[in-house]
Amino acid sequence: MPEIIKLTTPLDKQDVEKLRVGDRVLLSGKIYSGRDMAHRRFLELIEKGEELPVDLRGQIIYYVGPTPAKPGYPIGSCGPTTSYRMDKFTPTLHKMGLAGTIGKGKRSPQVRDALKEHKGVYFVATGGVAALICKSVKSSKVIAYDDLGPEAIREMEVEDLPLTVGNDCHGGDVFEEGVKKYGK
Amino acid sequence: MREVDTKQITETVAQLCMDANYELPNDVVSALQAARQNEVSDVGKAVLDEIFENLKIAKDEKLPLCQDCGQAVLIIELGQDVRLTGGDFYAAINQGVKEGYQDGYLRKSMTYDPVFTRANTKDNTPAVIHVDIVPGDKIKILFCPKGGGCENMSAIKMMSAGDGIEGVKKFVVDFVRQASGNPCPPTVIGIGIGGTFDKCAYLAKKAVLRSPLGSSHPDEKYAQVEKDLLQQINNLGIGPMGFGGRTTALAVHIETHPAHVAMMPVALNMNCHVARQKTVVI
């Protein structure tokens, strides 16, 4: 089994530079949820020159829309959604200092270039294991866009969230490497 | 005639919504276990182990397996000797979806308007409801919570007879290759061939939901194509979540329908490894 790397947010450039595609990571600290509609709103604010509801420098956005929390739980099931829908917004956010994103599936060449240029990382969380992932979330509160329901922005405190490095800041891509290694 | 109160349909659908979101069918679990045994990639094995841990937590704590509790898809076989009483049939189904998603702490993912407002309906309705009238006095209800990630990885191509089975295979394999890890592999691949544009898409949906998983088309020629495609797809090396490995699909199912002389439509629909469905007969 691959070696496991423990990381705590916020991430600095050294944290990001040592990561390689396929590395298994356990992530702890504060992360922020945000997906389709939140990204659209972020970009509208940026275009107008207004401030975002979160300071993204060194931070990580998790593409997730959780289920409602059952009584006694900090959050419901909360696995990743597919990342490519956020691709058109991601390079701008990395330019503003975002350290990383968490989702599932491939990223665009533009996102991969932005990771190289701004020293960012793309983590993949296993899709469809949302009850398991919910066990890594210690607290969660909505901090913006409550009207978006499951798509609202949440500040989530996570402990040992299991992730795999999908794209590193050196140009690597776990999906391309996997197919090269196992394709017949 | 046998009378069935639509209230019973509401209650049944509500329960189906919850059950299907907490637990996978046995045949899907068996296929995943076989995949774990055959997998050679370390990161692929790690993903499959997470899948089994997730199955256990979701079942024990009644938590949704996936945060995407899906668009409610129902395929209903309505016996022609059933007389429905107590109100509107479709409203009863949607009421069941509403209650099930509310009471079961399931995510509501439907928006009123597909393009402009994108405002959430807040109860996961309306459901997508297909009704087939069949002989008998029973109502068979299949419920599938269909996630957006894998449903987005669907395709249809209006092919010609001249493209042949090789054309069909190429279309399917090329599409699965470019979908990569997006539909949460290992997936179930459903293929519809024949009929019109709409019929063909529905066949693909029926194919993806064929039970038991991995069972074959009754015609040997198509059964062989299912086997060949499964092998070709698993040879792509995409693997669990696209990280590389032997298991890209758990099964390939083909459903066919007669075709017009000028046509050979082919549709592809996928399910993720959380291949949820549950059926109840009233």
Coordinates of N, CA and C in Angstrom, one line a residue, chain B residues 3-217:
Chain B
E3 N -58.6 -3.6 -6.0 CA -58.4 -2.2 -5.7 C -57.2 -1.9 -4.9
V4 N -56.4 -0.9 -5.2 CA -55.3 -0.5 -4.5 C -55.4 1.0 -4.2
D5 N -55.3 1.3 -2.9 CA -55.4 2.7 -2.5 C -54.0 3.4 -2.8
T6 N -54.1 4.6 -3.4 CA -52.8 5.2 -3.8 C -52.0 5.6 -2.5
K7 N -52.7 5.7 -1.4 CA -52.0 5.9 -0.1 C -50.9 4.9 0.1
Q8 N -51.3 3.6 -0.2 CA -50.3 2.5 -0.1 C -49.1 2.7 -1.0
I9 N -49.4 3.3 -2.1 CA -48.2 3.6 -3.1 C -47.3 4.7 -2.5
T10 N -47.9 5.7 -1.9 CA -47.1 6.7 -1.2 C -46.2 6.1 -0.1
E11 N -46.8 5.3 0.7 CA -46.0 4.7 1.8 C -44.9 3.8 1.3
T12 N -45.3 3.0 0.3 CA -44.3 2.1 -0.3 C -43.1 2.9 -0.9
V13 N -43.4 3.9 -1.7 CA -42.4 4.7 -2.3 C -41.5 5.4 -1.3
A14 N -42.1 6.0 -0.2 CA -41.3 6.6 0.8 C -40.3 5.7 1.4
Q15 N -40.7 4.5 1.7 CA -39.8 3.5 2.3 C -38.7 3.1 1.3
L16 N -39.1 2.9 0.1 CA -38.1 2.5 -1.0 C -37.0 3.6 -1.1
C17 N -37.4 4.9 -1.0 CA -36.4 6.0 -1.1 C -35.4 5.8 0.0
M18 N -35.8 5.5 1.2 CA -34.9 5.4 2.3 C -34.0 4.1 2.2
D19 N -34.7 3.0 2.0 CA -34.0 1.7 1.9 C -32.9 1.7 0.8
A20 N -33.3 2.2 -0.3 CA -32.4 2.1 -1.5 C -31.1 3.0 -1.3
N21 N -31.3 4.1 -0.5 CA -30.2 5.0 -0.2 C -29.2 4.6 0.9
Y22 N -29.7 3.6 1.7 CA -28.8 3.1 2.8 C -28.1 1.8 2.5
E23 N -28.6 1.1 1.6 CA -28.1 -0.3 1.4 C -28.1 -0.7 -0.1
L24 N -27.0 -1.3 -0.5 CA -26.9 -1.8 -1.9 C -27.5 -3.2 -2.0
P25 N -28.0 -3.5 -3.3 CA -28.5 -4.8 -3.5 C -27.4 -5.9 -3.3
N26 N -27.7 -7.1 -2.9 CA -26.7 -8.2 -2.7 C -25.9 -8.5 -4.0
D27 N -26.5 -8.4 -5.1 CA -25.8 -8.8 -6.3 C -24.7 -7.7 -6.6
V28 N -24.9 -6.5 -6.3 CA -23.9 -5.4 -6.5 C -22.8 -5.6 -5.5
V29 N -23.1 -6.0 -4.2 CA -22.1 -6.2 -3.2 C -21.2 -7.4 -3.6
S30 N -21.8 -8.5 -4.1 CA -21.0 -9.6 -4.6 C -20.1 -9.2 -5.7
A31 N -20.6 -8.4 -6.7 CA -19.7 -8.0 -7.8 C -18.6 -7.2 -7.3
L32 N -18.8 -6.3 -6.3 CA -17.7 -5.5 -5.8 C -16.7 -6.4 -5.0
Q33 N -17.2 -7.4 -4.3 CA -16.3 -8.4 -3.6 C -15.4 -9.1 -4.6
A34 N -16.0 -9.5 -5.8 CA -15.2 -10.2 -6.8 C -14.2 -9.2 -7.4
A35 N -14.6 -8.0 -7.5 CA -13.6 -7.0 -8.1 C -12.5 -6.8 -7.1
R36 N -12.7 -6.8 -5.8 CA -11.6 -6.6 -4.8 C -10.6 -7.7 -4.9
Q37 N -11.2 -9.0 -5.1 CA -10.3 -10.1 -5.3 C -9.4 -10.1 -6.5
N38 N -10.0 -9.5 -7.6 CA -9.2 -9.5 -8.8 C -8.3 -8.3 -9.0
E39 N -8.5 -7.3 -8.2 CA -7.8 -6.0 -8.4 C -6.3 -6.2 -8.1
V40 N -5.5 -5.6 -8.9 CA -4.0 -5.7 -8.7 C -3.4 -4.4 -8.3
S41 N -4.1 -3.3 -8.6 CA -3.6 -2.0 -8.2 C -3.8 -1.6 -6.8
D42 N -2.7 -1.2 -6.1 CA -2.7 -0.9 -4.7 C -3.8 0.2 -4.4
V43 N -3.7 1.3 -5.2 CA -4.6 2.4 -4.9 C -6.1 2.0 -5.3
G44 N -6.2 1.1 -6.3 CA -7.5 0.5 -6.6 C -8.1 -0.3 -5.5
K45 N -7.2 -1.1 -4.8 CA -7.6 -1.9 -3.7 C -8.1 -1.0 -2.5
A46 N -7.3 0.0 -2.3 CA -7.6 1.0 -1.2 C -9.0 1.6 -1.4
V47 N -9.3 1.9 -2.7 CA -10.6 2.5 -3.0 C -11.7 1.5 -2.7
L48 N -11.5 0.2 -3.1 CA -12.5 -0.8 -2.9 C -12.7 -1.1 -1.4
D49 N -11.6 -1.0 -0.7 CA -11.7 -1.2 0.8 C -12.6 -0.1 1.4
E50 N -12.4 1.2 0.9 CA -13.2 2.3 1.4 C -14.7 2.0 1.1
I51 N -14.9 1.5 -0.1 CA -16.3 1.2 -0.5 C -17.0 0.2 0.5
F52 N -16.2 -0.8 0.9 CA -16.8 -1.8 1.8 C -17.0 -1.2 3.2
E53 N -16.1 -0.3 3.7 CA -16.3 0.4 4.9 C -17.5 1.2 4.9
N54 N -17.7 1.9 3.8 CA -18.8 2.8 3.6 C -20.1 2.0 3.6
L55 N -20.2 0.9 3.0 CA -21.4 0.0 3.0 C -21.8 -0.3 4.4
K56 N -20.8 -0.6 5.2 CA -21.1 -1.1 6.6 C -21.6 0.1 7.4
I57 N -20.9 1.3 7.3 CA -21.4 2.4 8.1 C -22.8 2.9 7.7
A58 N -23.0 2.9 6.4 CA -24.3 3.4 5.9 C -25.4 2.4 6.4
K59 N -25.2 1.1 6.3 CA -26.2 0.1 6.7 C -26.4 0.2 8.3
D60 N -25.3 0.2 9.0 CA -25.5 0.2 10.5 C -26.1 1.5 11.0
E61 N -25.8 2.6 10.4 CA -26.2 3.9 11.0 C -27.4 4.5 10.2
K62 N -27.8 3.8 9.2 CA -28.9 4.4 8.3 C -28.5 5.8 7.8
L63 N -27.3 5.8 7.2 CA -26.8 7.1 6.6 C -26.8 6.8 5.1
P64 N -27.1 7.9 4.3 CA -27.0 7.7 2.8 C -25.6 7.2 2.4
L65 N -25.6 6.2 1.5 CA -24.3 5.7 1.0 C -23.6 6.8 0.3
C66 N -24.3 7.6 -0.5 CA -23.7 8.7 -1.2 C -24.4 10.0 -0.9
Q67 N -23.7 11.1 -0.8 CA -24.4 12.4 -0.6 C -25.3 12.8 -1.7
D68 N -25.0 12.3 -2.9 CA -26.0 12.5 -4.0 C -27.0 11.4 -3.9
C69 N -28.2 11.7 -3.3 CA -29.2 10.8 -3.1 C -30.1 10.7 -4.4
G70 N -29.6 11.3 -5.4 CA -30.1 11.1 -6.8 C -31.4 11.8 -7.1
Q71 N -31.7 11.7 -8.4 CA -33.0 12.0 -9.0 C -33.8 10.8 -8.8
A72 N -35.0 10.9 -8.4 CA -35.9 9.7 -8.1 C -36.4 9.2 -9.4
V73 N -35.9 8.0 -9.8 CA -36.4 7.4 -11.1 C -37.2 6.1 -10.7
L74 N -38.4 6.1 -11.2 CA -39.3 4.9 -10.9 C -39.7 4.3 -12.2
I75 N -39.5 2.9 -12.2 CA -40.1 2.2 -13.3 C -41.1 1.3 -12.7
I76 N -42.4 1.5 -13.2 CA -43.5 0.8 -12.6 C -44.2 -0.1 -13.6
E77 N -44.4 -1.3 -13.2 CA -45.2 -2.2 -14.0 C -46.6 -2.3 -13.3
L78 N -47.6 -1.7 -14.0 CA -48.9 -1.6 -13.4 C -49.8 -2.7 -14.0
G79 N -50.3 -3.6 -13.2 CA -51.2 -4.7 -13.7 C -52.5 -4.1 -14.2
Q80 N -52.9 -4.6 -15.3 CA -54.1 -4.0 -15.9 C -55.4 -4.4 -15.2
D81 N -55.3 -5.3 -14.2 CA -56.5 -5.7 -13.4 C -56.4 -4.9 -12.1
V82 N -55.6 -3.9 -12.0 CA -55.6 -3.1 -10.7 C -56.5 -1.9 -10.9
R83 N -57.3 -1.6 -10.0 CA -58.1 -0.4 -10.0 C -57.5 0.5 -8.9
L84 N -57.0 1.7 -9.3 CA -56.4 2.6 -8.3 C -57.5 3.5 -7.7
T85 N -57.5 3.6 -6.4 CA -58.5 4.4 -5.7 C -57.7 5.4 -4.8
G86 N -58.4 6.5 -4.4 CA -57.9 7.4 -3.4 C -57.1 8.5 -3.9
G87 N -57.1 8.7 -5.2 CA -56.4 10.0 -5.7 C -55.4 9.7 -6.8
D88 N -54.8 10.8 -7.3 CA -53.9 10.8 -8.4 C -52.7 9.9 -8.2
F89 N -52.5 9.0 -9.2 CA -51.4 8.0 -9.1 C -50.0 8.7 -9.1
Y90 N -49.8 9.6 -10.0 CA -48.5 10.3 -10.0 C -48.2 11.2 -8.8
A91 N -49.3 11.9 -8.4 CA -49.2 12.7 -7.2 C -48.8 11.8 -6.0
A92 N -49.4 10.6 -5.9 CA -49.1 9.7 -4.8 C -47.6 9.3 -4.8
I93 N -47.1 9.1 -6.0 CA -45.7 8.7 -6.1 C -44.8 9.9 -5.6
N94 N -45.1 11.1 -6.1 CA -44.3 12.2 -5.8 C -44.4 12.5 -4.3
Q95 N -45.6 12.3 -3.7 CA -45.7 12.5 -2.3 C -44.8 11.5 -1.5
G96 N -44.7 10.3 -2.0 CA -43.9 9.3 -1.4 C -42.4 9.7 -1.5
V97 N -42.0 10.2 -2.6 CA -40.6 10.7 -2.7 C -40.4 11.9 -1.7
K98 N -41.3 12.8 -1.7 CA -41.2 13.9 -0.7 C -41.0 13.4 0.7
E99 N -41.9 12.5 1.1 CA -41.8 12.0 2.5 C -40.5 11.2 2.7
G100 N -40.2 10.4 1.8 CA -39.0 9.5 2.0 C -37.7 10.4 2.1
Y101 N -37.6 11.4 1.2 CA -36.4 12.2 1.3 C -36.4 13.1 2.5
Q102 N -37.5 13.5 3.0 CA -37.6 14.3 4.2 C -37.3 13.5 5.4
D103 N -38.0 12.4 5.6 CA -37.9 11.6 6.8 C -36.6 10.8 6.8
G104 N -36.0 10.6 5.7 CA -34.8 9.8 5.6 C -33.5 10.6 5.6
Y105 N -33.6 11.9 5.9 CA -32.4 12.8 5.8 C -31.6 12.6 4.5
L106 N -32.3 12.6 3.4 CA -31.7 12.4 2.1 C -31.6 13.8 1.4
R107 N -30.6 13.9 0.6 CA -30.4 15.2 0.0 C -31.4 15.5 -1.1
K108 N -31.9 16.7 -1.1 CA -32.8 17.1 -2.1 C -32.1 17.8 -3.2
S109 N -32.1 17.3 -4.4 CA -31.2 17.8 -5.5 C -31.9 18.4 -6.7
M110 N -33.2 18.4 -6.6 CA -33.9 18.9 -7.8 C -34.1 20.4 -7.8
T111 N -34.0 21.0 -9.0 CA -34.2 22.4 -9.2 C -35.5 22.6 -10.1
Y112 N -36.3 23.7 -9.8 CA -37.5 23.9 -10.6 C -37.1 24.2 -12.0
D113 N -36.1 25.0 -12.2 CA -35.8 25.5 -13.6 C -34.4 25.0 -13.9
P114 N -34.3 24.3 -15.1 CA -33.0 23.7 -15.4 C -31.9 24.7 -15.8
V115 N -32.3 25.9 -16.2 CA -31.3 26.8 -16.7 C -31.1 28.1 -15.9
F116 N -32.2 28.8 -15.6 CA -32.1 30.2 -15.1 C -32.0 30.3 -13.6
T117 N -33.1 30.0 -12.9 CA -33.1 30.3 -11.5 C -32.3 29.2 -10.7
R118 N -32.4 27.9 -11.2 CA -31.8 26.8 -10.5 C -32.2 26.7 -9.0
A119 N -33.4 27.2 -8.7 CA -33.8 27.1 -7.3 C -34.3 25.7 -6.9
N120 N -33.9 25.3 -5.7 CA -34.2 23.9 -5.3 C -35.6 23.7 -5.0
T121 N -36.2 22.6 -5.4 CA -37.7 22.3 -5.1 C -37.8 21.9 -3.6
K122 N -36.7 21.6 -3.0 CA -36.6 21.3 -1.5 C -37.3 20.0 -1.1
D123 N -37.8 19.2 -2.0 CA -38.4 17.9 -1.6 C -38.0 16.8 -2.5
N124 N -37.0 17.1 -3.4 CA -36.5 16.2 -4.4 C -37.6 15.7 -5.5
T125 N -38.7 16.4 -5.5 CA -39.6 16.1 -6.6 C -39.4 17.1 -7.7
P126 N -39.9 16.9 -8.9 CA -40.6 15.8 -9.3 C -39.8 14.6 -9.7
A127 N -40.4 13.4 -9.5 CA -39.7 12.1 -9.9 C -39.8 11.9 -11.4
V128 N -38.9 11.1 -11.9 CA -39.0 10.6 -13.3 C -39.7 9.3 -13.2
I129 N -40.9 9.2 -13.8 CA -41.8 8.0 -13.6 C -42.1 7.4 -15.0
H130 N -41.7 6.1 -15.1 CA -42.1 5.4 -16.3 C -43.1 4.3 -15.9
V131 N -44.2 4.2 -16.7 CA -45.2 3.2 -16.3 C -45.4 2.3 -17.5
D132 N -45.3 1.0 -17.3 CA -45.6 0.0 -18.3 C -46.9 -0.7 -17.8
I133 N -47.9 -0.9 -18.6 CA -49.1 -1.6 -18.3 C -48.8 -3.1 -18.6
V134 N -49.0 -4.0 -17.6 CA -48.8 -5.4 -17.9 C -50.0 -6.2 -17.4
P135 N -50.1 -7.5 -17.8 CA -51.2 -8.3 -17.4 C -51.1 -8.6 -15.9
G136 N -52.2 -8.9 -15.2 CA -52.2 -9.2 -13.8 C -52.8 -8.1 -12.9
D137 N -52.7 -8.4 -11.6 CA -53.3 -7.5 -10.6 C -52.3 -7.0 -9.6
K138 N -51.1 -6.9 -10.0 CA -50.0 -6.5 -9.1 C -49.4 -5.1 -9.6
I139 N -48.8 -4.5 -8.6 CA -48.0 -3.3 -9.1 C -46.6 -3.5 -8.6
K140 N -45.7 -3.5 -9.6 CA -44.2 -3.7 -9.3 C -43.6 -2.3 -9.4
I141 N -42.9 -1.9 -8.3 CA -42.3 -0.6 -8.3 C -40.8 -0.7 -8.1
L142 N -40.1 -0.3 -9.2 CA -38.6 -0.3 -9.0 C -38.2 1.2 -8.8
F143 N -37.4 1.4 -7.7 CA -37.0 2.7 -7.4 C -35.5 2.8 -7.6
C144 N -35.0 3.8 -8.3 CA -33.5 4.0 -8.5 C -33.2 5.4 -8.2
P145 N -32.4 5.7 -7.1 CA -31.9 7.1 -6.9 C -30.7 7.3 -7.8
K146 N -30.9 8.0 -8.9 CA -29.8 8.1 -9.9 C -29.0 9.4 -9.7
G147 N -27.7 9.1 -9.4 CA -26.8 10.2 -9.1 C -26.4 11.0 -10.4
G148 N -26.1 12.3 -10.2 CA -25.8 13.2 -11.3 C -24.5 12.9 -11.9
G149 N -23.5 12.5 -11.1 CA -22.1 12.2 -11.6 C -22.1 11.2 -12.7
C150 N -22.8 10.1 -12.5 CA -22.8 9.0 -13.5 C -23.8 9.3 -14.6
E151 N -24.9 9.9 -14.2 CA -25.9 10.2 -15.3 C -25.4 11.2 -16.3
N152 N -24.5 12.1 -15.9 CA -23.9 13.0 -16.8 C -23.0 12.3 -17.8
M153 N -22.5 11.2 -17.5 CA -21.7 10.4 -18.4 C -22.6 9.5 -19.2
S154 N -23.5 10.1 -19.9 CA -24.4 9.3 -20.8 C -24.2 9.9 -22.2
A155 N -24.6 9.0 -23.2 CA -24.4 9.5 -24.6 C -25.4 8.7 -25.5
I156 N -25.8 9.4 -26.6 CA -26.6 8.7 -27.6 C -26.0 9.0 -29.0
K157 N -26.0 8.0 -29.9 CA -25.5 8.3 -31.2 C -26.5 7.6 -32.2
M158 N -26.9 8.4 -33.2 CA -27.8 7.9 -34.2 C -26.9 7.2 -35.3
M159 N -26.6 5.9 -35.1 CA -25.7 5.2 -36.0 C -26.5 4.6 -37.1
S160 N -25.8 4.0 -38.1 CA -26.4 3.3 -39.2 C -26.1 1.9 -39.2
A161 N -26.9 1.1 -39.9 CA -26.7 -0.4 -39.9 C -25.3 -0.7 -40.4
G162 N -24.8 0.2 -41.3 CA -23.5 0.0 -41.9 C -22.4 0.1 -40.9
D163 N -22.6 0.7 -39.7 CA -21.6 0.8 -38.7 C -21.3 -0.5 -38.0
G164 N -22.3 -1.4 -38.0 CA -22.2 -2.7 -37.5 C -21.9 -2.8 -36.0
I165 N -21.6 -4.0 -35.5 CA -21.4 -4.2 -34.1 C -20.0 -3.6 -33.7
E166 N -19.1 -3.5 -34.7 CA -17.8 -2.9 -34.4 C -17.9 -1.4 -34.1
G167 N -18.9 -0.8 -34.9 CA -19.1 0.6 -34.7 C -19.7 0.9 -33.3
V168 N -20.6 0.0 -32.9 CA -21.3 0.1 -31.6 C -20.2 0.0 -30.5
K169 N -19.3 -1.0 -30.6 CA -18.3 -1.3 -29.6 C -17.4 -0.1 -29.5
K170 N -17.0 0.5 -30.6 CA -16.0 1.6 -30.6 C -16.7 2.8 -29.9
F171 N -17.9 3.1 -30.3 CA -18.6 4.2 -29.6 C -18.6 4.0 -28.1
V172 N -18.9 2.8 -27.7 CA -19.1 2.6 -26.2 C -17.7 2.7 -25.5
V173 N -16.7 2.0 -26.1 CA -15.4 2.0 -25.5 C -14.7 3.4 -25.5
D174 N -14.9 4.1 -26.6 CA -14.3 5.5 -26.7 C -15.0 6.4 -25.6
F175 N -16.3 6.2 -25.4 CA -17.0 7.1 -24.5 C -16.6 6.8 -23.0
V176 N -16.4 5.5 -22.7 CA -16.0 5.1 -21.4 C -14.6 5.6 -21.1
R177 N -13.7 5.5 -22.1 CA -12.4 6.0 -22.0 C -12.3 7.4 -21.6
Q178 N -13.1 8.3 -22.3 CA -13.0 9.7 -22.1 C -13.7 10.1 -20.8
A179 N -14.7 9.2 -20.3 CA -15.4 9.5 -19.1 C -14.4 9.3 -17.9
S180 N -13.4 8.5 -18.1 CA -12.4 8.2 -17.1 C -13.0 8.0 -15.7
G181 N -12.5 8.7 -14.7 CA -12.9 8.5 -13.3 C -14.2 9.2 -13.0
N182 N -14.8 10.0 -13.9 CA -15.9 10.9 -13.6 C -17.2 10.1 -13.1
P183 N -17.5 9.0 -13.7 CA -18.8 8.3 -13.2 C -18.6 7.4 -12.0
C184 N -17.5 7.6 -11.3 CA -17.2 6.8 -10.1 C -17.1 5.3 -10.4
P185 N -16.1 4.9 -11.2 CA -15.9 3.5 -11.4 C -15.5 2.7 -10.2
P186 N -15.7 1.4 -10.1 CA -16.3 0.5 -11.1 C -17.8 0.8 -11.4
T187 N -18.1 0.9 -12.7 CA -19.5 1.3 -13.1 C -20.3 0.1 -13.6
V188 N -21.5 0.3 -13.8 CA -22.4 -0.6 -14.5 C -22.7 0.1 -15.8
I189 N -22.5 -0.6 -17.0 CA -22.7 0.1 -18.3 C -24.0 -0.5 -18.9
G190 N -24.9 0.4 -19.2 CA -26.2 0.0 -19.8 C -26.2 0.6 -21.3
I191 N -26.5 -0.3 -22.2 CA -26.5 0.1 -23.6 C -27.9 -0.2 -24.2
G192 N -28.5 0.7 -24.9 CA -29.7 0.5 -25.6 C -29.4 0.5 -27.1
I193 N -30.0 -0.4 -27.9 CA -29.8 -0.4 -29.3 C -31.1 -0.6 -30.0
G194 N -31.4 0.3 -30.9 CA -32.7 0.2 -31.7 C -33.7 1.2 -31.2
G195 N -34.9 1.1 -31.9 CA -36.0 2.0 -31.6 C -35.8 3.4 -32.1
T196 N -36.5 4.3 -31.5 CA -36.3 5.7 -31.8 C -35.3 6.3 -30.8
F197 N -35.0 7.6 -31.0 CA -34.1 8.3 -30.1 C -34.5 8.1 -28.6
D198 N -35.8 8.4 -28.3 CA -36.3 8.3 -26.9 C -36.4 6.8 -26.4
K199 N -36.8 5.9 -27.3 CA -36.9 4.5 -26.9 C -35.5 4.0 -26.6
C200 N -34.6 4.4 -27.4 CA -33.2 3.9 -27.2 C -32.6 4.3 -25.9
A201 N -32.9 5.6 -25.5 CA -32.4 6.1 -24.3 C -33.0 5.3 -23.1
Y202 N -34.3 5.0 -23.2 CA -35.0 4.3 -22.1 C -34.5 2.9 -22.0
L203 N -34.1 2.3 -23.2 CA -33.5 0.9 -23.2 C -32.2 0.9 -22.4
A204 N -31.4 2.0 -22.6 CA -30.1 2.1 -21.9 C -30.4 2.2 -20.4
K205 N -31.4 2.9 -20.0 CA -31.7 3.0 -18.6 C -32.1 1.6 -18.0
K206 N -33.0 0.9 -18.8 CA -33.4 -0.4 -18.4 C -32.2 -1.3 -18.3
A207 N -31.3 -1.2 -19.2 CA -30.1 -2.1 -19.3 C -29.3 -1.8 -18.0
V208 N -29.1 -0.6 -17.6 CA -28.3 -0.3 -16.5 C -28.9 -0.9 -15.2
L209 N -30.2 -1.0 -15.2 CA -30.9 -1.5 -14.0 C -31.3 -3.0 -14.1
R210 N -30.7 -3.7 -15.1 CA -31.0 -5.1 -15.2 C -30.6 -5.8 -13.9
S211 N -31.5 -6.7 -13.5 CA -31.2 -7.5 -12.3 C -31.4 -9.0 -12.6
P212 N -30.6 -9.9 -12.1 CA -29.4 -9.7 -11.3 C -28.2 -9.1 -12.2
L213 N -27.4 -8.3 -11.5 CA -26.2 -7.7 -12.2 C -25.4 -8.8 -12.8
G214 N -25.0 -8.5 -14.1 CA -24.1 -9.4 -14.8 C -24.8 -10.5 -15.5
S215 N -26.2 -10.5 -15.4 CA -26.9 -11.5 -16.2 C -26.9 -11.1 -17.7
S216 N -27.1 -12.1 -18.6 CA -26.9 -11.9 -20.0 C -28.1 -11.6 -20.8
H217 N -27.9 -10.9 -21.9 CA -29.0 -10.8 -22.9 C -29.4 -12.2 -23.4

